[in-house]
């Protein structure tokens, strides 16, 4: 991991990093000593980037709890290059959405390719943070990923035993591949579902929660569309990560 | 409200009370001054009483947050008399359960009668606590009721504007009466559902959440049977009541 720049604002230290060729951000309290007691990784949604508002808001809350928090740009997102194929698929998704046509199958297939690249990148980040001394090698790690972040999160959780608690959601049982990944997850999960999601059918979201192999899983469903996850779910995820990563109340 | 006895243990003051002819318990911190900033009412489940473990555990947590907490024996429960009809219905429910026969319709009809008596008793309790100076007359009130406690809670929430936040659950859309009450509820609700509930079908629980008229409602679903609500839901309800009754984070 290379630290490209480091800034401190409002008591939070932000490091711009690269892990291999992947750009990321790492946040900790400005005061206090490494290694931090636990790590939380935050994967952004489709079309977003490592500094998207939903990532930044969660990072700010988690850092105040004493976690080290890290985010990466997903393949073909943020500061990373897009191939011609990326550009053409993204254009096709936007055209279908503009025309009010079904778009979930195309997004699901595209996210599957993103996830295949992203899973080893997140695994390399966990290793790199320990090697940099920011976390202990055997310290617990959490993961947050909604929508496209969950499409990467499910195979990551299935593959990576160092992640021991995850908040995922806004994803449905819409492919055999996602179902198979969900069944292999055994980590405690807080699963977010939007009751009036215009992108993920309610039944598909409920079916994905049902398919999760985790004995300890909780579904949190709220009224509203795909992008309307209420702010109180951030406070709820703080409680969840305290319980699982810090053995808190 | 008459205070029959008062004890202090572990920093908590417990008052045994009657409101009219209804026996109840009122808990506050032993130190600190009335009026307390907000009230939480806890209704026990079927066959239980005002000091059942699920009531006592929640009361202890809420009191530590500075709430005044109150519980009543439901009609025909705890220290209250049972009529011959109560005894015969309870015997019939137990016989059906022992024989593995469907029992939800009978319980639903019985709880409807309980609720009709209990709703005005809870309303009288809210008034009595303010008259006793333990709460301010315009102070916010919360309500917790699962299973039979929710069967009383839904018509209570529909009728009582002084209750401004409620945790209810383990109840399904199994009668037109419950559906009509749910539709009239506009209070913020945290709704608990057990994913493998052997008494309330999953679809009926999801349908009741859907039927709730509250714009601000959250479904929390956990694996396990009717009686297996995980302990972390108590911590979650603390967060919910802090947010709605104390304007906390």
Short mmCIF file of C-alpha atoms in Angstrom, two decimals:
data_model
loop_
_atom_site.label_atom_id
_atom_site.label_comp_id
_atom_site.label_asym_id
_atom_site.label_seq_id
_atom_site.Cartn_x
_atom_site.Cartn_y
_atom_site.Cartn_z
CA UNK A 1 0.00 0.00 0.00
CA UNK A 2 1.37 3.40 -1.00
CA UNK A 3 0.20 6.53 0.81
CA UNK A 4 -0.05 9.31 -1.80
CA UNK A 5 -1.37 12.08 0.42
CA UNK A 6 -2.52 12.52 3.99
CA UNK A 7 -4.79 15.22 5.40
CA UNK A 8 -6.36 15.87 8.81
CA UNK A 9 -9.72 17.60 9.21
CA UNK A 10 -12.24 17.62 12.07
CA UNK A 11 -10.18 15.13 14.05
CA UNK A 12 -10.10 12.58 11.21
CA UNK A 13 -6.95 11.55 9.32
CA UNK A 14 -7.57 10.65 5.66
CA UNK A 15 -4.93 8.79 3.65
CA UNK A 16 -5.20 8.61 -0.15
CA UNK A 17 -3.66 5.27 -1.02
CA UNK A 18 -3.10 2.80 -3.81
CA UNK A 19 -3.10 -0.95 -3.26
CA UNK A 20 -1.46 -2.34 -6.36
CA UNK A 21 -3.07 -0.16 -9.04
CA UNK A 22 -6.32 0.36 -7.10
CA UNK A 23 -6.99 3.81 -5.60
CA UNK A 24 -8.50 3.94 -2.14
CA UNK A 25 -9.06 6.01 0.99
CA UNK A 26 -8.23 5.07 4.59
CA UNK A 27 -9.68 7.00 7.53
CA UNK A 28 -8.76 6.89 11.22
CA UNK A 29 -9.07 9.25 14.16
CA UNK A 30 -6.29 11.86 14.03
CA UNK A 31 -5.52 11.14 17.69
CA UNK A 32 -4.96 7.64 19.00
CA UNK A 33 -2.58 4.86 18.10
CA UNK A 34 -2.47 2.08 15.54
CA UNK A 35 -3.20 -0.76 15.39
CA UNK A 36 -6.89 0.17 15.57
CA UNK A 37 -9.16 -2.39 17.23
CA UNK A 38 -11.12 -3.28 14.10
CA UNK A 39 -11.47 -2.47 10.41
CA UNK A 40 -14.57 -1.64 8.38
CA UNK A 41 -14.47 -1.78 4.57
CA UNK A 42 -17.08 0.21 2.61
CA UNK A 43 -17.88 -0.66 -1.01
CA UNK A 44 -19.74 2.02 -2.99
CA UNK A 45 -22.74 1.47 -5.27
CA UNK A 46 -22.94 1.30 -9.05
CA UNK A 47 -21.80 4.46 -10.85
CA UNK A 48 -20.42 5.84 -7.55
CA UNK A 49 -16.87 6.10 -6.21
CA UNK A 50 -14.82 5.80 -3.00
CA UNK A 51 -15.86 9.29 -1.79
CA UNK A 52 -19.61 9.01 -2.56
CA UNK A 53 -21.88 10.59 0.09
CA UNK A 54 -23.15 7.23 1.39
CA UNK A 55 -19.56 6.03 1.87
CA UNK A 56 -18.35 9.28 3.47
CA UNK A 57 -21.29 9.50 5.90
CA UNK A 58 -20.74 5.94 7.14
CA UNK A 59 -16.97 6.37 7.29
CA UNK A 60 -17.32 9.48 9.47
CA UNK A 61 -19.59 7.64 11.94
CA UNK A 62 -17.45 4.50 12.10
CA UNK A 63 -14.18 6.43 12.59
CA UNK A 64 -15.70 8.24 15.60
CA UNK A 65 -16.26 4.78 17.13
CA UNK A 66 -12.53 4.03 16.82
CA UNK A 67 -12.65 1.86 13.70
CA UNK A 68 -10.18 2.20 10.84
CA UNK A 69 -12.30 2.58 7.71
CA UNK A 70 -11.25 1.94 4.12
CA UNK A 71 -12.89 2.36 0.71
CA UNK A 72 -11.73 1.44 -2.81
CA UNK A 73 -12.86 2.58 -6.23
CA UNK A 74 -14.53 -0.42 -7.86
CA UNK A 75 -13.20 -1.55 -11.27
CA UNK A 76 -14.27 0.95 -13.97
CA UNK A 77 -15.43 3.43 -11.27
CA UNK A 78 -14.06 6.61 -9.72
CA UNK A 79 -10.46 7.29 -10.72
CA UNK A 80 -10.07 3.94 -12.52
CA UNK A 81 -10.09 3.53 -16.31
CA UNK A 82 -13.14 2.32 -18.19
CA UNK A 83 -12.77 0.01 -21.17
CA UNK A 84 -14.80 0.45 -24.34
CA UNK A 85 -16.97 -2.42 -23.16
CA UNK A 86 -17.59 -0.64 -19.82
CA UNK A 87 -18.61 2.51 -21.68
CA UNK A 88 -20.96 0.62 -24.00
CA UNK A 89 -22.65 -1.36 -21.18
CA UNK A 90 -23.07 1.79 -19.07
CA UNK A 91 -24.58 3.58 -22.10
CA UNK A 92 -26.94 0.66 -22.67
CA UNK A 93 -28.02 0.65 -18.99
CA UNK A 94 -28.71 4.41 -19.13
CA UNK A 95 -30.67 4.10 -22.38
CA UNK A 96 -32.84 1.29 -20.99
CA UNK A 97 -33.46 3.25 -17.77
CA UNK A 98 -34.38 6.38 -19.75
CA UNK A 99 -36.82 4.30 -21.82
CA UNK A 100 -38.33 2.73 -18.69
CA UNK A 101 -37.20 -0.72 -19.85
CA UNK A 102 -36.16 -3.58 -17.53
CA UNK A 103 -32.50 -3.19 -16.66
CA UNK A 104 -31.90 -5.50 -13.70
CA UNK A 105 -30.58 -8.46 -15.75
CA UNK A 106 -28.02 -6.30 -17.52
CA UNK A 107 -26.88 -4.64 -14.28
CA UNK A 108 -26.65 -8.06 -12.60
CA UNK A 109 -24.45 -9.46 -15.38
CA UNK A 110 -22.25 -6.34 -15.41
CA UNK A 111 -21.86 -6.36 -11.61
CA UNK A 112 -20.85 -10.02 -11.74
CA UNK A 113 -17.83 -9.08 -13.86
CA UNK A 114 -17.01 -6.15 -11.55
CA UNK A 115 -17.20 -8.47 -8.52
CA UNK A 116 -14.83 -11.03 -10.07
CA UNK A 117 -12.17 -8.31 -10.32
CA UNK A 118 -13.00 -6.57 -7.04
CA UNK A 119 -12.99 -9.54 -4.62
CA UNK A 120 -9.19 -10.09 -4.72
CA UNK A 121 -8.67 -6.31 -4.52
CA UNK A 122 -10.55 -6.14 -1.19
CA UNK A 123 -8.63 -9.17 0.07
CA UNK A 124 -5.34 -7.47 -0.86
CA UNK A 125 -6.49 -4.32 0.98
CA UNK A 126 -7.12 -6.26 4.23
CA UNK A 127 -3.59 -7.72 3.99
CA UNK A 128 -2.06 -4.35 3.12
CA UNK A 129 -3.66 -2.55 6.08
CA UNK A 130 -2.25 -5.14 8.48
CA UNK A 131 1.19 -4.96 6.82
CA UNK A 132 1.06 -1.16 7.21
CA UNK A 133 0.42 -1.68 10.93
CA UNK A 134 -2.98 0.08 10.88
CA UNK A 135 -4.76 -3.12 11.95
CA UNK A 136 -3.50 -6.23 13.71
CA UNK A 137 -3.12 -9.22 11.40
CA UNK A 138 -5.74 -11.17 13.35
CA UNK A 139 -8.00 -8.16 14.04
CA UNK A 140 -11.68 -8.39 13.07
CA UNK A 141 -13.00 -6.79 9.90
CA UNK A 142 -16.46 -5.65 8.87
CA UNK A 143 -17.85 -4.87 5.44
CA UNK A 144 -20.58 -2.54 4.15
CA UNK A 145 -21.89 -2.90 0.61
CA UNK A 146 -25.29 -1.93 -0.79
CA UNK A 147 -26.60 -2.52 -4.31
CA UNK A 148 -23.55 -3.05 -6.57
CA UNK A 149 -21.49 -3.06 -3.35
CA UNK A 150 -23.50 -6.07 -2.20
CA UNK A 151 -23.02 -7.82 -5.55
CA UNK A 152 -19.29 -7.69 -4.77
CA UNK A 153 -19.86 -8.24 -1.06
CA UNK A 154 -21.62 -11.60 -1.33
CA UNK A 155 -18.78 -13.43 -3.15
CA UNK A 156 -16.25 -11.56 -0.96
CA UNK A 157 -17.98 -12.72 2.26
CA UNK A 158 -18.22 -16.24 0.87
CA UNK A 159 -14.47 -16.28 0.16
CA UNK A 160 -12.91 -14.25 2.97
CA UNK A 161 -12.91 -15.52 6.57
CA UNK A 162 -11.19 -12.36 7.90
CA UNK A 163 -14.51 -10.49 7.43
CA UNK A 164 -16.64 -11.41 10.44
CA UNK A 165 -19.63 -9.02 10.16
CA UNK A 166 -21.32 -7.35 7.19
CA UNK A 167 -24.08 -4.88 6.36
CA UNK A 168 -25.30 -5.64 2.85
CA UNK A 169 -28.53 -4.99 0.97
CA UNK A 170 -30.43 -3.52 -1.97
CA UNK A 171 -29.75 -6.77 -3.81
CA UNK A 172 -32.05 -9.63 -4.77
CA UNK A 173 -31.94 -13.30 -5.60
CA UNK A 174 -31.84 -12.53 -9.33
CA UNK A 175 -29.14 -14.94 -10.50
CA UNK A 176 -28.00 -18.44 -9.61
CA UNK A 177 -24.53 -16.98 -9.01
CA UNK A 178 -25.79 -14.56 -6.32
CA UNK A 179 -27.86 -17.31 -4.73
CA UNK A 180 -24.85 -19.63 -4.59
CA UNK A 181 -22.68 -16.90 -3.04
CA UNK A 182 -25.40 -16.03 -0.49
CA UNK A 183 -25.68 -19.67 0.56
CA UNK A 184 -21.93 -19.83 1.23
CA UNK A 185 -21.99 -16.75 3.53
CA UNK A 186 -21.81 -17.72 7.22
CA UNK A 187 -20.76 -14.32 8.63
CA UNK A 188 -23.31 -12.35 10.70
CA UNK A 189 -25.22 -10.05 8.32
CA UNK A 190 -27.50 -7.04 8.72
CA UNK A 191 -29.43 -7.04 5.44
CA UNK A 192 -31.09 -3.84 4.18
CA UNK A 193 -34.14 -3.97 1.92
CA UNK A 194 -36.15 -1.07 0.52
CA UNK A 195 -39.84 -1.99 0.62
CA UNK A 196 -40.68 0.01 -2.54
CA UNK A 197 -37.41 -0.63 -4.42
CA UNK A 198 -38.00 0.18 -8.10
CA UNK A 199 -34.92 -1.81 -9.15
CA UNK A 200 -34.89 -4.91 -6.93
CA UNK A 201 -38.31 -6.64 -6.63
CA UNK A 202 -39.38 -7.02 -2.97
CA UNK A 203 -39.77 -10.78 -3.31
CA UNK A 204 -36.24 -11.09 -4.76
CA UNK A 205 -34.80 -9.13 -1.82
CA UNK A 206 -36.70 -11.28 0.71
CA UNK A 207 -35.52 -14.41 -1.13
CA UNK A 208 -31.89 -13.29 -0.93
CA UNK A 209 -32.20 -12.72 2.83
CA UNK A 210 -33.73 -16.18 3.08
CA UNK A 211 -30.86 -17.67 1.03
CA UNK A 212 -28.09 -16.25 3.22
CA UNK A 213 -26.31 -19.10 4.98
CA UNK A 214 -25.56 -17.01 8.08
CA UNK A 215 -27.16 -18.36 11.26
CA UNK A 216 -27.02 -14.80 12.66
CA UNK A 217 -28.75 -12.50 10.17
CA UNK A 218 -31.26 -9.66 10.54
CA UNK A 219 -33.40 -8.12 7.83
CA UNK A 220 -34.04 -4.37 8.11
CA UNK A 221 -36.74 -3.26 5.66
CA UNK A 222 -37.81 0.36 5.26
CA UNK A 223 -40.39 2.09 3.08
CA UNK A 224 -39.05 3.93 0.04
CA UNK A 225 -37.18 3.41 -3.19
CA UNK A 226 -33.72 2.02 -3.95
CA UNK A 227 -31.83 5.17 -2.96
CA UNK A 228 -34.00 6.04 0.07
CA UNK A 229 -32.27 4.02 2.84
CA UNK A 230 -33.02 6.10 5.96
CA UNK A 231 -30.20 7.72 7.90
CA UNK A 232 -31.08 5.78 11.07
CA UNK A 233 -29.73 2.63 9.41
CA UNK A 234 -26.25 4.13 9.76
CA UNK A 235 -26.72 4.35 13.55
CA UNK A 236 -28.10 0.82 13.49
CA UNK A 237 -25.01 -0.46 11.66
CA UNK A 238 -22.80 1.20 14.29
CA UNK A 239 -24.63 -0.87 16.93
CA UNK A 240 -24.22 -4.01 14.77
CA UNK A 241 -20.46 -3.54 14.26
CA UNK A 242 -19.89 -2.62 17.93
CA UNK A 243 -21.58 -5.89 18.88
CA UNK A 244 -19.71 -8.10 16.42
CA UNK A 245 -16.32 -6.41 16.07
CA UNK A 246 -15.80 -4.76 19.47
CA UNK A 247 -17.88 -7.13 21.63
CA UNK A 248 -19.77 -4.02 22.74
CA UNK A 249 -23.31 -3.80 24.11
CA UNK B 1 -53.04 5.52 40.66
CA UNK B 2 -52.36 3.95 44.05
CA UNK B 3 -48.84 2.98 45.07
CA UNK B 4 -49.08 -0.24 47.08
CA UNK B 5 -45.39 -0.86 47.67
CA UNK B 6 -42.09 0.66 46.66
CA UNK B 7 -38.66 -0.99 46.58
CA UNK B 8 -35.21 0.08 45.41
CA UNK B 9 -32.65 -2.38 44.05
CA UNK B 10 -29.58 -1.91 41.82
CA UNK B 11 -30.33 1.77 41.41
CA UNK B 12 -33.89 1.16 40.16
CA UNK B 13 -37.06 2.18 42.02
CA UNK B 14 -40.01 -0.16 41.48
CA UNK B 15 -43.53 0.88 42.44
CA UNK B 16 -46.31 -1.70 42.63
CA UNK B 17 -49.42 0.20 41.65
CA UNK B 18 -53.06 -0.14 40.78
CA UNK B 19 -54.78 2.04 38.21
CA UNK B 20 -58.46 1.55 38.91
CA UNK B 21 -58.58 -2.20 39.55
CA UNK B 22 -55.64 -2.98 37.25
CA UNK B 23 -52.33 -4.05 38.85
CA UNK B 24 -49.15 -2.65 37.38
CA UNK B 25 -45.48 -1.88 37.93
CA UNK B 26 -43.69 1.44 37.42
CA UNK B 27 -39.90 1.64 37.25
CA UNK B 28 -37.60 4.68 37.34
CA UNK B 29 -34.00 5.33 38.29
CA UNK B 30 -33.67 5.58 42.08
CA UNK B 31 -31.68 8.79 41.66
CA UNK B 32 -32.91 11.67 39.55
CA UNK B 33 -36.05 13.74 39.55
CA UNK B 34 -39.54 13.44 38.15
CA UNK B 35 -40.97 14.31 35.72
CA UNK B 36 -38.91 11.91 33.63
CA UNK B 37 -38.29 12.98 30.04
CA UNK B 38 -40.33 10.20 28.44
CA UNK B 39 -42.43 7.15 29.21
CA UNK B 40 -42.29 3.64 27.77
CA UNK B 41 -45.20 1.22 28.26
CA UNK B 42 -44.52 -2.52 27.96
CA UNK B 43 -47.36 -4.97 27.28
CA UNK B 44 -46.59 -8.63 27.98
CA UNK B 45 -47.43 -11.58 25.73
CA UNK B 46 -50.22 -14.15 25.99
CA UNK B 47 -50.18 -16.22 29.17
CA UNK B 48 -47.52 -13.92 30.65
CA UNK B 49 -47.72 -11.14 33.23
CA UNK B 50 -46.33 -7.69 34.12
CA UNK B 51 -43.08 -9.15 35.51
CA UNK B 52 -42.37 -11.66 32.69
CA UNK B 53 -38.68 -11.96 31.73
CA UNK B 54 -39.15 -10.18 28.38
CA UNK B 55 -40.83 -7.24 30.15
CA UNK B 56 -38.28 -7.06 32.97
CA UNK B 57 -35.25 -7.21 30.64
CA UNK B 58 -36.57 -4.35 28.49
CA UNK B 59 -37.64 -2.32 31.53
CA UNK B 60 -34.16 -2.58 33.04
CA UNK B 61 -32.53 -1.32 29.82
CA UNK B 62 -35.00 1.52 29.27
CA UNK B 63 -34.79 2.75 32.88
CA UNK B 64 -31.00 3.03 32.58
CA UNK B 65 -31.62 5.41 29.64
CA UNK B 66 -33.68 7.68 31.91
CA UNK B 67 -37.15 6.58 30.81
CA UNK B 68 -39.97 5.90 33.22
CA UNK B 69 -41.27 2.43 32.34
CA UNK B 70 -44.65 0.95 33.18
CA UNK B 71 -46.29 -2.45 32.73
CA UNK B 72 -49.81 -3.71 33.43
CA UNK B 73 -51.27 -7.16 33.83
CA UNK B 74 -53.52 -7.77 30.82
CA UNK B 75 -57.15 -8.73 31.49
CA UNK B 76 -57.30 -12.35 32.76
CA UNK B 77 -53.50 -12.40 33.19
CA UNK B 78 -51.08 -12.15 36.12
CA UNK B 79 -52.81 -11.10 39.34
CA UNK B 80 -56.15 -10.47 37.63
CA UNK B 81 -59.15 -12.81 37.85
CA UNK B 82 -60.05 -15.19 35.05
CA UNK B 83 -63.69 -15.85 34.19
CA UNK B 84 -64.99 -19.34 33.46
CA UNK B 85 -64.93 -18.39 29.77
CA UNK B 86 -61.25 -17.37 30.04
CA UNK B 87 -60.42 -20.72 31.66
CA UNK B 88 -62.29 -22.67 29.00
CA UNK B 89 -60.71 -20.79 26.06
CA UNK B 90 -57.23 -21.17 27.57
CA UNK B 91 -57.85 -24.90 28.08
CA UNK B 92 -59.04 -25.18 24.47
CA UNK B 93 -55.92 -23.35 23.17
CA UNK B 94 -53.65 -25.66 25.20
CA UNK B 95 -55.46 -28.77 24.01
CA UNK B 96 -55.19 -27.71 20.35
CA UNK B 97 -51.50 -26.88 20.77
CA UNK B 98 -50.83 -30.23 22.46
CA UNK B 99 -52.60 -31.98 19.57
CA UNK B 100 -50.60 -30.00 17.00
CA UNK B 101 -53.84 -28.45 15.66
CA UNK B 102 -54.14 -24.91 14.20
CA UNK B 103 -54.70 -22.46 17.02
CA UNK B 104 -54.05 -19.02 15.51
CA UNK B 105 -57.72 -18.21 14.77
CA UNK B 106 -58.78 -18.99 18.33
CA UNK B 107 -55.89 -16.98 19.83
CA UNK B 108 -56.68 -14.07 17.49
CA UNK B 109 -60.33 -14.01 18.54
CA UNK B 110 -59.44 -14.30 22.24
CA UNK B 111 -56.81 -11.54 22.01
CA UNK B 112 -59.37 -9.28 20.32
CA UNK B 113 -61.54 -9.43 23.43
CA UNK B 114 -58.51 -8.85 25.68
CA UNK B 115 -57.54 -5.81 23.58
CA UNK B 116 -61.00 -4.26 23.81
CA UNK B 117 -60.67 -4.23 27.61
CA UNK B 118 -56.98 -3.34 27.73
CA UNK B 119 -56.87 -0.31 25.43
CA UNK B 120 -58.69 2.05 27.85
CA UNK B 121 -56.61 0.64 30.74
CA UNK B 122 -53.36 1.71 29.02
CA UNK B 123 -54.89 5.10 28.23
CA UNK B 124 -55.85 5.53 31.90
CA UNK B 125 -52.29 4.59 32.92
CA UNK B 126 -50.78 7.32 30.72
CA UNK B 127 -53.10 9.87 32.34
CA UNK B 128 -52.42 8.53 35.86
CA UNK B 129 -48.62 8.72 35.47
CA UNK B 130 -48.88 12.38 34.45
CA UNK B 131 -51.29 13.13 37.33
CA UNK B 132 -48.81 11.49 39.71
CA UNK B 133 -46.13 13.84 38.38
CA UNK B 134 -43.90 11.03 37.08
CA UNK B 135 -44.26 12.29 33.49
CA UNK B 136 -45.18 15.67 32.08
CA UNK B 137 -48.70 15.80 30.68
CA UNK B 138 -47.37 16.58 27.20
CA UNK B 139 -44.33 14.30 27.47
CA UNK B 140 -43.76 11.69 24.75
CA UNK B 141 -44.69 8.06 25.30
CA UNK B 142 -43.49 4.86 23.65
CA UNK B 143 -45.03 1.40 23.62
CA UNK B 144 -43.62 -2.12 23.36
CA UNK B 145 -45.91 -5.06 22.63
CA UNK B 146 -45.10 -8.38 20.99
CA UNK B 147 -47.51 -11.19 20.11
CA UNK B 148 -50.62 -10.72 22.29
CA UNK B 149 -49.07 -7.41 23.36
CA UNK B 150 -49.17 -6.31 19.72
CA UNK B 151 -52.78 -7.42 19.37
CA UNK B 152 -53.56 -4.85 22.07
CA UNK B 153 -50.94 -2.44 20.78
CA UNK B 154 -52.35 -1.99 17.28
CA UNK B 155 -55.80 -0.70 18.38
CA UNK B 156 -54.10 1.28 21.19
CA UNK B 157 -51.75 3.02 18.73
CA UNK B 158 -54.65 3.65 16.38
CA UNK B 159 -56.63 5.33 19.20
CA UNK B 160 -53.99 7.09 21.31
CA UNK B 161 -52.08 10.11 19.98
CA UNK B 162 -49.99 10.43 23.17
CA UNK B 163 -48.01 7.33 22.06
CA UNK B 164 -45.53 8.59 19.47
CA UNK B 165 -43.25 5.57 18.91
CA UNK B 166 -43.83 1.82 19.19
CA UNK B 167 -42.01 -1.48 18.94
CA UNK B 168 -44.53 -4.16 18.00
CA UNK B 169 -44.31 -7.54 16.34
CA UNK B 170 -44.91 -11.30 16.32
CA UNK B 171 -48.35 -10.58 14.90
CA UNK B 172 -49.80 -11.13 11.44
CA UNK B 173 -52.53 -9.85 9.17
CA UNK B 174 -54.85 -12.66 10.27
CA UNK B 175 -58.09 -10.75 10.79
CA UNK B 176 -59.85 -7.80 9.17
CA UNK B 177 -59.91 -6.16 12.60
CA UNK B 178 -56.10 -6.25 12.95
CA UNK B 179 -55.70 -5.01 9.37
CA UNK B 180 -58.05 -2.10 10.00
CA UNK B 181 -56.21 -1.16 13.20
CA UNK B 182 -52.81 -1.41 11.44
CA UNK B 183 -54.00 0.89 8.66
CA UNK B 184 -55.02 3.54 11.23
CA UNK B 185 -51.58 3.56 12.92
CA UNK B 186 -49.48 6.58 11.91
CA UNK B 187 -46.92 6.46 14.75
CA UNK B 188 -43.33 5.45 13.91
CA UNK B 189 -43.06 1.67 14.37
CA UNK B 190 -40.20 -0.81 14.66
CA UNK B 191 -41.86 -4.10 13.69
CA UNK B 192 -40.34 -7.43 14.78
CA UNK B 193 -40.91 -10.60 12.77
CA UNK B 194 -39.54 -14.07 13.43
CA UNK B 195 -38.59 -15.64 10.09
CA UNK B 196 -39.44 -19.19 11.25
CA UNK B 197 -42.42 -18.29 13.47
CA UNK B 198 -44.42 -21.47 14.07
CA UNK B 199 -47.51 -19.47 15.16
CA UNK B 200 -47.65 -16.48 12.80
CA UNK B 201 -47.08 -17.37 9.10
CA UNK B 202 -44.21 -15.37 7.57
CA UNK B 203 -46.45 -13.97 4.81
CA UNK B 204 -49.02 -12.79 7.38
CA UNK B 205 -46.31 -10.97 9.35
CA UNK B 206 -44.95 -9.30 6.19
CA UNK B 207 -48.51 -8.34 5.20
CA UNK B 208 -49.11 -6.71 8.58
CA UNK B 209 -45.92 -4.65 8.24
CA UNK B 210 -47.12 -3.67 4.76
CA UNK B 211 -50.55 -2.70 6.15
CA UNK B 212 -49.19 -0.36 8.82
CA UNK B 213 -50.21 3.21 7.99
CA UNK B 214 -47.04 4.69 9.52
CA UNK B 215 -44.85 6.56 7.01
CA UNK B 216 -41.87 5.85 9.30
CA UNK B 217 -41.73 2.09 9.90
CA UNK B 218 -38.91 -0.45 9.90
CA UNK B 219 -39.20 -4.22 9.74
CA UNK B 220 -36.64 -6.22 11.74
CA UNK B 221 -36.78 -9.91 10.82
CA UNK B 222 -34.62 -12.54 12.52
CA UNK B 223 -34.27 -16.29 12.08
CA UNK B 224 -35.95 -18.44 14.69
CA UNK B 225 -39.31 -19.30 16.17
CA UNK B 226 -41.98 -17.18 17.88
CA UNK B 227 -40.19 -16.99 21.23
CA UNK B 228 -36.65 -16.61 19.80
CA UNK B 229 -36.44 -12.81 19.35
CA UNK B 230 -32.69 -12.15 19.76
CA UNK B 231 -31.42 -10.04 22.64
CA UNK B 232 -29.85 -7.50 20.29
CA UNK B 233 -33.37 -6.31 19.40
CA UNK B 234 -33.59 -4.82 22.90
CA UNK B 235 -30.51 -2.66 22.18
CA UNK B 236 -32.03 -1.78 18.83
CA UNK B 237 -35.27 -0.64 20.49
CA UNK B 238 -33.24 1.57 22.85
CA UNK B 239 -31.79 3.31 19.77
CA UNK B 240 -35.29 3.61 18.28
CA UNK B 241 -36.82 5.16 21.42
CA UNK B 242 -33.84 7.48 21.93
CA UNK B 243 -34.34 8.75 18.40
CA UNK B 244 -38.09 9.22 18.62
CA UNK B 245 -38.69 10.10 22.28
CA UNK B 246 -35.47 11.86 23.30
CA UNK B 247 -34.44 13.29 19.89
CA UNK B 248 -31.16 11.45 20.42
CA UNK B 249 -28.66 10.20 17.84
#
